[in-house]
């Protein structure tokens, strides 16, 4: 079926009190393997194209791949820009057929983040594309871009931001970080609950840095309102480990199959975990 936008799948998740995974894709094999995992679990999937993929000239290429995968599937599929760096970049993605764009203004002063996010929302919503924004830069390194910043978002900033910006989804920093965690992270669930209970305008809440979070932490975050969880590092590691496991073979399709199986195993486990609360009616 044609691509759907982010709001549609996050509304689906909200109705069921589950989260939808957003997996970063860096090449065709990763995207194809992730689609196979979603097909096996019969759940919606968000393909996220990040700054590393864009820097290496893959914006249009990966957009084409995801559109083709969606056309061959009956599942809801979203093509999403991860950590959009500028208004112009979000426009380039919309032109390439993305159905969701993230604008990451979290390193900016609040007023500037609001001003730029409002522009992105106006442009995207005019053509039915969803928008994710971010508050409180998430620490760690993502596609070579490092954020230090406060480890947690301020509640009053969230209140000001969501009043001013009609964002469909909001990434919040509540103790999460990009990359694998060196020590077990403590998510501030109390802060998450306070954000969720702010008022009726609260957009769908997004958790970045999904790699390396324990199952219990994920379940608690989801039951407290997280509707999208981003996973990049664990998928990349699964791909690389799959390739390494076939290092003795000279046959490229042996390598591809090993990488694919490795990704499918990790992705299926994430899909199952994130949609744990879904009953039979949750399956598509
Ligand atoms: P991880 O690499 O920690 O999974 O984070 C991914 C992410 O948040 C992408 O935006």
PDB file of N, CA and C in Angstrom, residues 202-272:
ATOM      1  N   UNK A 202      -0.875  17.387  24.458  1.00  0.00           N
ATOM      2  CA  UNK A 202       0.418  16.679  24.423  1.00  0.00           C
ATOM      3  C   UNK A 202       0.477  15.775  23.193  1.00  0.00           C
ATOM      4  N   UNK A 203       1.515  15.965  22.369  1.00  0.00           N
ATOM      5  CA  UNK A 203       1.633  15.133  21.164  1.00  0.00           C
ATOM      6  C   UNK A 203       2.102  13.722  21.527  1.00  0.00           C
ATOM      7  N   UNK A 204       2.172  12.857  20.521  1.00  0.00           N
ATOM      8  CA  UNK A 204       2.708  11.523  20.771  1.00  0.00           C
ATOM      9  C   UNK A 204       4.167  11.663  21.234  1.00  0.00           C
ATOM     10  N   UNK A 205       4.547  10.889  22.229  1.00  0.00           N
ATOM     11  CA  UNK A 205       5.893  11.032  22.802  1.00  0.00           C
ATOM     12  C   UNK A 205       6.829   9.955  22.248  1.00  0.00           C
ATOM     13  N   UNK A 206       8.058  10.385  21.995  1.00  0.00           N
ATOM     14  CA  UNK A 206       9.044   9.552  21.292  1.00  0.00           C
ATOM     15  C   UNK A 206      10.275   9.359  22.171  1.00  0.00           C
ATOM     16  N   UNK A 207      10.773   8.126  22.180  1.00  0.00           N
ATOM     17  CA  UNK A 207      11.994   7.816  22.919  1.00  0.00           C
ATOM     18  C   UNK A 207      13.115   7.513  21.929  1.00  0.00           C
ATOM     19  N   UNK A 208      14.135   8.367  21.919  1.00  0.00           N
ATOM     20  CA  UNK A 208      15.328   8.076  21.113  1.00  0.00           C
ATOM     21  C   UNK A 208      16.277   7.223  21.954  1.00  0.00           C
ATOM     22  N   UNK A 209      17.307   6.678  21.288  1.00  0.00           N
ATOM     23  CA  UNK A 209      18.293   5.902  22.028  1.00  0.00           C
ATOM     24  C   UNK A 209      17.747   4.574  22.521  1.00  0.00           C
ATOM     25  N   UNK A 210      16.986   3.888  21.661  1.00  0.00           N
ATOM     26  CA  UNK A 210      16.350   2.632  22.065  1.00  0.00           C
ATOM     27  C   UNK A 210      17.322   1.471  22.222  1.00  0.00           C
ATOM     28  N   UNK A 211      18.523   1.569  21.640  1.00  0.00           N
ATOM     29  CA  UNK A 211      19.471   0.446  21.722  1.00  0.00           C
ATOM     30  C   UNK A 211      19.996   0.293  23.141  1.00  0.00           C
ATOM     31  N   UNK A 212      19.994  -0.959  23.602  1.00  0.00           N
ATOM     32  CA  UNK A 212      20.613  -1.259  24.892  1.00  0.00           C
ATOM     33  C   UNK A 212      19.704  -1.017  26.083  1.00  0.00           C
ATOM     34  N   UNK A 213      18.463  -0.601  25.836  1.00  0.00           N
ATOM     35  CA  UNK A 213      17.523  -0.445  26.957  1.00  0.00           C
ATOM     36  C   UNK A 213      16.931  -1.817  27.294  1.00  0.00           C
ATOM     37  N   UNK A 214      16.874  -2.139  28.576  1.00  0.00           N
ATOM     38  CA  UNK A 214      16.340  -3.431  29.001  1.00  0.00           C
ATOM     39  C   UNK A 214      14.851  -3.544  28.715  1.00  0.00           C
ATOM     40  N   UNK A 215      14.373  -4.787  28.656  1.00  0.00           N
ATOM     41  CA  UNK A 215      12.959  -5.021  28.338  1.00  0.00           C
ATOM     42  C   UNK A 215      12.031  -4.348  29.341  1.00  0.00           C
ATOM     43  N   UNK A 216      12.398  -4.411  30.624  1.00  0.00           N
ATOM     44  CA  UNK A 216      11.547  -3.838  31.667  1.00  0.00           C
ATOM     45  C   UNK A 216      11.443  -2.324  31.512  1.00  0.00           C
ATOM     46  N   UNK A 217      12.571  -1.698  31.194  1.00  0.00           N
ATOM     47  CA  UNK A 217      12.610  -0.233  31.014  1.00  0.00           C
ATOM     48  C   UNK A 217      11.706   0.146  29.844  1.00  0.00           C
ATOM     49  N   UNK A 218      11.807  -0.614  28.772  1.00  0.00           N
ATOM     50  CA  UNK A 218      10.993  -0.332  27.573  1.00  0.00           C
ATOM     51  C   UNK A 218       9.508  -0.480  27.913  1.00  0.00           C
ATOM     52  N   UNK A 219       9.159  -1.567  28.595  1.00  0.00           N
ATOM     53  CA  UNK A 219       7.741  -1.806  28.916  1.00  0.00           C
ATOM     54  C   UNK A 219       7.178  -0.677  29.775  1.00  0.00           C
ATOM     55  N   UNK A 220       7.983  -0.231  30.741  1.00  0.00           N
ATOM     56  CA  UNK A 220       7.512   0.856  31.613  1.00  0.00           C
ATOM     57  C   UNK A 220       7.332   2.135  30.802  1.00  0.00           C
ATOM     58  N   UNK A 221       8.291   2.421  29.910  1.00  0.00           N
ATOM     59  CA  UNK A 221       8.187   3.640  29.096  1.00  0.00           C
ATOM     60  C   UNK A 221       6.937   3.588  28.219  1.00  0.00           C
ATOM     61  N   UNK A 222       6.690   2.431  27.629  1.00  0.00           N
ATOM     62  CA  UNK A 222       5.528   2.299  26.733  1.00  0.00           C
ATOM     63  C   UNK A 222       4.225   2.421  27.535  1.00  0.00           C
ATOM     64  N   UNK A 223       4.185   1.775  28.686  1.00  0.00           N
ATOM     65  CA  UNK A 223       2.920   1.847  29.434  1.00  0.00           C
ATOM     66  C   UNK A 223       2.702   3.242  29.999  1.00  0.00           C
ATOM     67  N   UNK A 224       3.754   4.082  29.994  1.00  0.00           N
ATOM     68  CA  UNK A 224       3.585   5.468  30.446  1.00  0.00           C
ATOM     69  C   UNK A 224       3.519   6.458  29.282  1.00  0.00           C
ATOM     70  N   UNK A 225       3.250   5.961  28.082  1.00  0.00           N
ATOM     71  CA  UNK A 225       2.909   6.881  27.002  1.00  0.00           C
ATOM     72  C   UNK A 225       3.903   7.035  25.870  1.00  0.00           C
ATOM     73  N   UNK A 226       5.043   6.331  25.885  1.00  0.00           N
ATOM     74  CA  UNK A 226       5.952   6.411  24.736  1.00  0.00           C
ATOM     75  C   UNK A 226       5.317   5.634  23.575  1.00  0.00           C
ATOM     76  N   UNK A 227       5.243   6.272  22.406  1.00  0.00           N
ATOM     77  CA  UNK A 227       4.541   5.676  21.264  1.00  0.00           C
ATOM     78  C   UNK A 227       5.451   5.349  20.079  1.00  0.00           C
ATOM     79  N   UNK A 228       6.680   5.853  20.118  1.00  0.00           N
ATOM     80  CA  UNK A 228       7.658   5.550  19.055  1.00  0.00           C
ATOM     81  C   UNK A 228       9.012   5.387  19.728  1.00  0.00           C
ATOM     82  N   UNK A 229       9.717   4.322  19.370  1.00  0.00           N
ATOM     83  CA  UNK A 229      11.048   4.104  19.943  1.00  0.00           C
ATOM     84  C   UNK A 229      12.045   3.939  18.806  1.00  0.00           C
ATOM     85  N   UNK A 230      13.091   4.755  18.838  1.00  0.00           N
ATOM     86  CA  UNK A 230      14.100   4.719  17.775  1.00  0.00           C
ATOM     87  C   UNK A 230      15.195   3.714  18.097  1.00  0.00           C
ATOM     88  N   UNK A 231      15.530   2.911  17.112  1.00  0.00           N
ATOM     89  CA  UNK A 231      16.612   1.939  17.283  1.00  0.00           C
ATOM     90  C   UNK A 231      17.528   2.020  16.069  1.00  0.00           C
ATOM     91  N   UNK A 232      18.777   2.353  16.311  1.00  0.00           N
ATOM     92  CA  UNK A 232      19.759   2.405  15.220  1.00  0.00           C
ATOM     93  C   UNK A 232      20.934   1.475  15.512  1.00  0.00           C
ATOM     94  N   UNK A 233      21.619   1.731  16.631  1.00  0.00           N
ATOM     95  CA  UNK A 233      22.886   1.028  16.901  1.00  0.00           C
ATOM     96  C   UNK A 233      22.711  -0.499  16.901  1.00  0.00           C
ATOM     97  N   UNK A 234      21.682  -0.999  17.547  1.00  0.00           N
ATOM     98  CA  UNK A 234      21.531  -2.469  17.628  1.00  0.00           C
ATOM     99  C   UNK A 234      21.281  -3.091  16.255  1.00  0.00           C
ATOM    100  N   UNK A 235      20.608  -2.345  15.371  1.00  0.00           N
ATOM    101  CA  UNK A 235      20.370  -2.865  14.022  1.00  0.00           C
ATOM    102  C   UNK A 235      21.675  -2.864  13.231  1.00  0.00           C
ATOM    103  N   UNK A 236      22.439  -1.779  13.369  1.00  0.00           N
ATOM    104  CA  UNK A 236      23.737  -1.717  12.676  1.00  0.00           C
ATOM    105  C   UNK A 236      24.667  -2.825  13.169  1.00  0.00           C
ATOM    106  N   UNK A 237      24.681  -3.046  14.487  1.00  0.00           N
ATOM    107  CA  UNK A 237      25.556  -4.104  15.022  1.00  0.00           C
ATOM    108  C   UNK A 237      25.107  -5.475  14.534  1.00  0.00           C
ATOM    109  N   UNK A 238      23.796  -5.686  14.482  1.00  0.00           N
ATOM    110  CA  UNK A 238      23.279  -6.988  14.004  1.00  0.00           C
ATOM    111  C   UNK A 238      23.718  -7.219  12.559  1.00  0.00           C
ATOM    112  N   UNK A 239      23.636  -6.171  11.757  1.00  0.00           N
ATOM    113  CA  UNK A 239      24.052  -6.267  10.348  1.00  0.00           C
ATOM    114  C   UNK A 239      25.538  -6.637  10.258  1.00  0.00           C
ATOM    115  N   UNK A 240      26.357  -5.892  11.025  1.00  0.00           N
ATOM    116  CA  UNK A 240      27.808  -6.130  10.955  1.00  0.00           C
ATOM    117  C   UNK A 240      28.169  -7.509  11.501  1.00  0.00           C
ATOM    118  N   UNK A 241      27.511  -7.906  12.582  1.00  0.00           N
ATOM    119  CA  UNK A 241      27.804  -9.232  13.150  1.00  0.00           C
ATOM    120  C   UNK A 241      27.407 -10.332  12.169  1.00  0.00           C
ATOM    121  N   UNK A 242      26.284 -10.139  11.481  1.00  0.00           N
ATOM    122  CA  UNK A 242      25.870 -11.112  10.475  1.00  0.00           C
ATOM    123  C   UNK A 242      26.914 -11.230   9.373  1.00  0.00           C
ATOM    124  N   UNK A 243      27.389 -10.090   8.905  1.00  0.00           N
ATOM    125  CA  UNK A 243      28.417 -10.104   7.847  1.00  0.00           C
ATOM    126  C   UNK A 243      29.681 -10.801   8.338  1.00  0.00           C
ATOM    127  N   UNK A 244      30.111 -10.459   9.563  1.00  0.00           N
ATOM    128  CA  UNK A 244      31.343 -11.068  10.102  1.00  0.00           C
ATOM    129  C   UNK A 244      31.201 -12.574  10.239  1.00  0.00           C
ATOM    130  N   UNK A 245      29.994 -13.017  10.575  1.00  0.00           N
ATOM    131  CA  UNK A 245      29.802 -14.461  10.788  1.00  0.00           C
ATOM    132  C   UNK A 245      29.982 -15.241   9.489  1.00  0.00           C
ATOM    133  N   UNK A 246      29.848 -14.529   8.353  1.00  0.00           N
ATOM    134  CA  UNK A 246      29.998 -15.210   7.060  1.00  0.00           C
ATOM    135  C   UNK A 246      31.369 -14.910   6.439  1.00  0.00           C
ATOM    136  N   UNK A 247      32.286 -14.416   7.257  1.00  0.00           N
ATOM    137  CA  UNK A 247      33.571 -13.927   6.717  1.00  0.00           C
ATOM    138  C   UNK A 247      34.322 -15.001   5.932  1.00  0.00           C
ATOM    139  N   UNK A 248      34.126 -16.277   6.277  1.00  0.00           N
ATOM    140  CA  UNK A 248      34.859 -17.345   5.601  1.00  0.00           C
ATOM    141  C   UNK A 248      34.359 -17.640   4.187  1.00  0.00           C
ATOM    142  N   UNK A 249      33.193 -17.098   3.840  1.00  0.00           N
ATOM    143  CA  UNK A 249      32.608 -17.436   2.539  1.00  0.00           C
ATOM    144  C   UNK A 249      33.011 -16.421   1.463  1.00  0.00           C
ATOM    145  N   UNK A 250      33.141 -16.916   0.229  1.00  0.00           N
ATOM    146  CA  UNK A 250      33.440 -16.034  -0.905  1.00  0.00           C
ATOM    147  C   UNK A 250      32.159 -15.661  -1.658  1.00  0.00           C
ATOM    148  N   UNK A 251      31.040 -16.188  -1.189  1.00  0.00           N
ATOM    149  CA  UNK A 251      29.764 -15.968  -1.888  1.00  0.00           C
ATOM    150  C   UNK A 251      29.027 -14.780  -1.267  1.00  0.00           C
ATOM    151  N   UNK A 252      28.814 -13.750  -2.028  1.00  0.00           N
ATOM    152  CA  UNK A 252      28.216 -12.532  -1.472  1.00  0.00           C
ATOM    153  C   UNK A 252      26.819 -12.793  -0.928  1.00  0.00           C
ATOM    154  N   UNK A 253      26.087 -13.721  -1.542  1.00  0.00           N
ATOM    155  CA  UNK A 253      24.718 -13.965  -1.053  1.00  0.00           C
ATOM    156  C   UNK A 253      24.698 -14.720   0.269  1.00  0.00           C
ATOM    157  N   UNK A 254      25.803 -15.418   0.572  1.00  0.00           N
ATOM    158  CA  UNK A 254      25.929 -16.015   1.909  1.00  0.00           C
ATOM    159  C   UNK A 254      26.061 -14.893   2.935  1.00  0.00           C
ATOM    160  N   UNK A 255      26.853 -13.871   2.597  1.00  0.00           N
ATOM    161  CA  UNK A 255      27.017 -12.717   3.496  1.00  0.00           C
ATOM    162  C   UNK A 255      25.678 -11.998   3.678  1.00  0.00           C
ATOM    163  N   UNK A 256      25.007 -11.767   2.563  1.00  0.00           N
ATOM    164  CA  UNK A 256      23.737 -11.035   2.619  1.00  0.00           C
ATOM    165  C   UNK A 256      22.724 -11.799   3.469  1.00  0.00           C
ATOM    166  N   UNK A 257      22.661 -13.121   3.277  1.00  0.00           N
ATOM    167  CA  UNK A 257      21.694 -13.927   4.029  1.00  0.00           C
ATOM    168  C   UNK A 257      22.028 -13.907   5.520  1.00  0.00           C
ATOM    169  N   UNK A 258      23.315 -13.971   5.848  1.00  0.00           N
ATOM    170  CA  UNK A 258      23.711 -13.980   7.272  1.00  0.00           C
ATOM    171  C   UNK A 258      23.349 -12.643   7.918  1.00  0.00           C
ATOM    172  N   UNK A 259      23.625 -11.549   7.206  1.00  0.00           N
ATOM    173  CA  UNK A 259      23.300 -10.212   7.743  1.00  0.00           C
ATOM    174  C   UNK A 259      21.790 -10.072   7.890  1.00  0.00           C
ATOM    175  N   UNK A 260      21.078 -10.537   6.904  1.00  0.00           N
ATOM    176  CA  UNK A 260      19.613 -10.437   6.924  1.00  0.00           C
ATOM    177  C   UNK A 260      19.019 -11.190   8.113  1.00  0.00           C
ATOM    178  N   UNK A 261      19.471 -12.445   8.303  1.00  0.00           N
ATOM    179  CA  UNK A 261      18.927 -13.250   9.405  1.00  0.00           C
ATOM    180  C   UNK A 261      19.221 -12.596  10.755  1.00  0.00           C
ATOM    181  N   UNK A 262      20.421 -12.022  10.842  1.00  0.00           N
ATOM    182  CA  UNK A 262      20.819 -11.397  12.092  1.00  0.00           C
ATOM    183  C   UNK A 262      19.933 -10.177  12.382  1.00  0.00           C
ATOM    184  N   UNK A 263      19.652  -9.369  11.366  1.00  0.00           N
ATOM    185  CA  UNK A 263      18.783  -8.188  11.542  1.00  0.00           C
ATOM    186  C   UNK A 263      17.361  -8.628  11.880  1.00  0.00           C
ATOM    187  N   UNK A 264      16.867  -9.624  11.145  1.00  0.00           N
ATOM    188  CA  UNK A 264      15.475 -10.044  11.354  1.00  0.00           C
ATOM    189  C   UNK A 264      15.273 -10.503  12.808  1.00  0.00           C
ATOM    190  N   UNK A 265      16.269 -11.235  13.335  1.00  0.00           N
ATOM    191  CA  UNK A 265      16.133 -11.725  14.712  1.00  0.00           C
ATOM    192  C   UNK A 265      16.018 -10.558  15.702  1.00  0.00           C
ATOM    193  N   UNK A 266      16.914  -9.570  15.554  1.00  0.00           N
ATOM    194  CA  UNK A 266      16.899  -8.425  16.479  1.00  0.00           C
ATOM    195  C   UNK A 266      15.617  -7.605  16.286  1.00  0.00           C
ATOM    196  N   UNK A 267      15.262  -7.346  15.029  1.00  0.00           N
ATOM    197  CA  UNK A 267      14.105  -6.479  14.758  1.00  0.00           C
ATOM    198  C   UNK A 267      12.812  -7.126  15.222  1.00  0.00           C
ATOM    199  N   UNK A 268      12.663  -8.421  15.009  1.00  0.00           N
ATOM    200  CA  UNK A 268      11.429  -9.100  15.453  1.00  0.00           C
ATOM    201  C   UNK A 268      11.284  -8.999  16.960  1.00  0.00           C
ATOM    202  N   UNK A 269      12.407  -9.168  17.663  1.00  0.00           N
ATOM    203  CA  UNK A 269      12.348  -9.083  19.135  1.00  0.00           C
ATOM    204  C   UNK A 269      11.923  -7.675  19.563  1.00  0.00           C
ATOM    205  N   UNK A 270      12.435  -6.653  18.883  1.00  0.00           N
ATOM    206  CA  UNK A 270      12.049  -5.268  19.233  1.00  0.00           C
ATOM    207  C   UNK A 270      10.567  -5.032  18.939  1.00  0.00           C
ATOM    208  N   UNK A 271      10.129  -5.484  17.776  1.00  0.00           N
ATOM    209  CA  UNK A 271       8.725  -5.259  17.400  1.00  0.00           C
ATOM    210  C   UNK A 271       7.816  -5.915  18.445  1.00  0.00           C
ATOM    211  N   UNK A 272       8.149  -7.158  18.797  1.00  0.00           N
ATOM    212  CA  UNK A 272       7.341  -7.885  19.790  1.00  0.00           C
ATOM    213  C   UNK A 272       7.325  -7.158  21.126  1.00  0.00           C
TER     214      UNK A 272
END
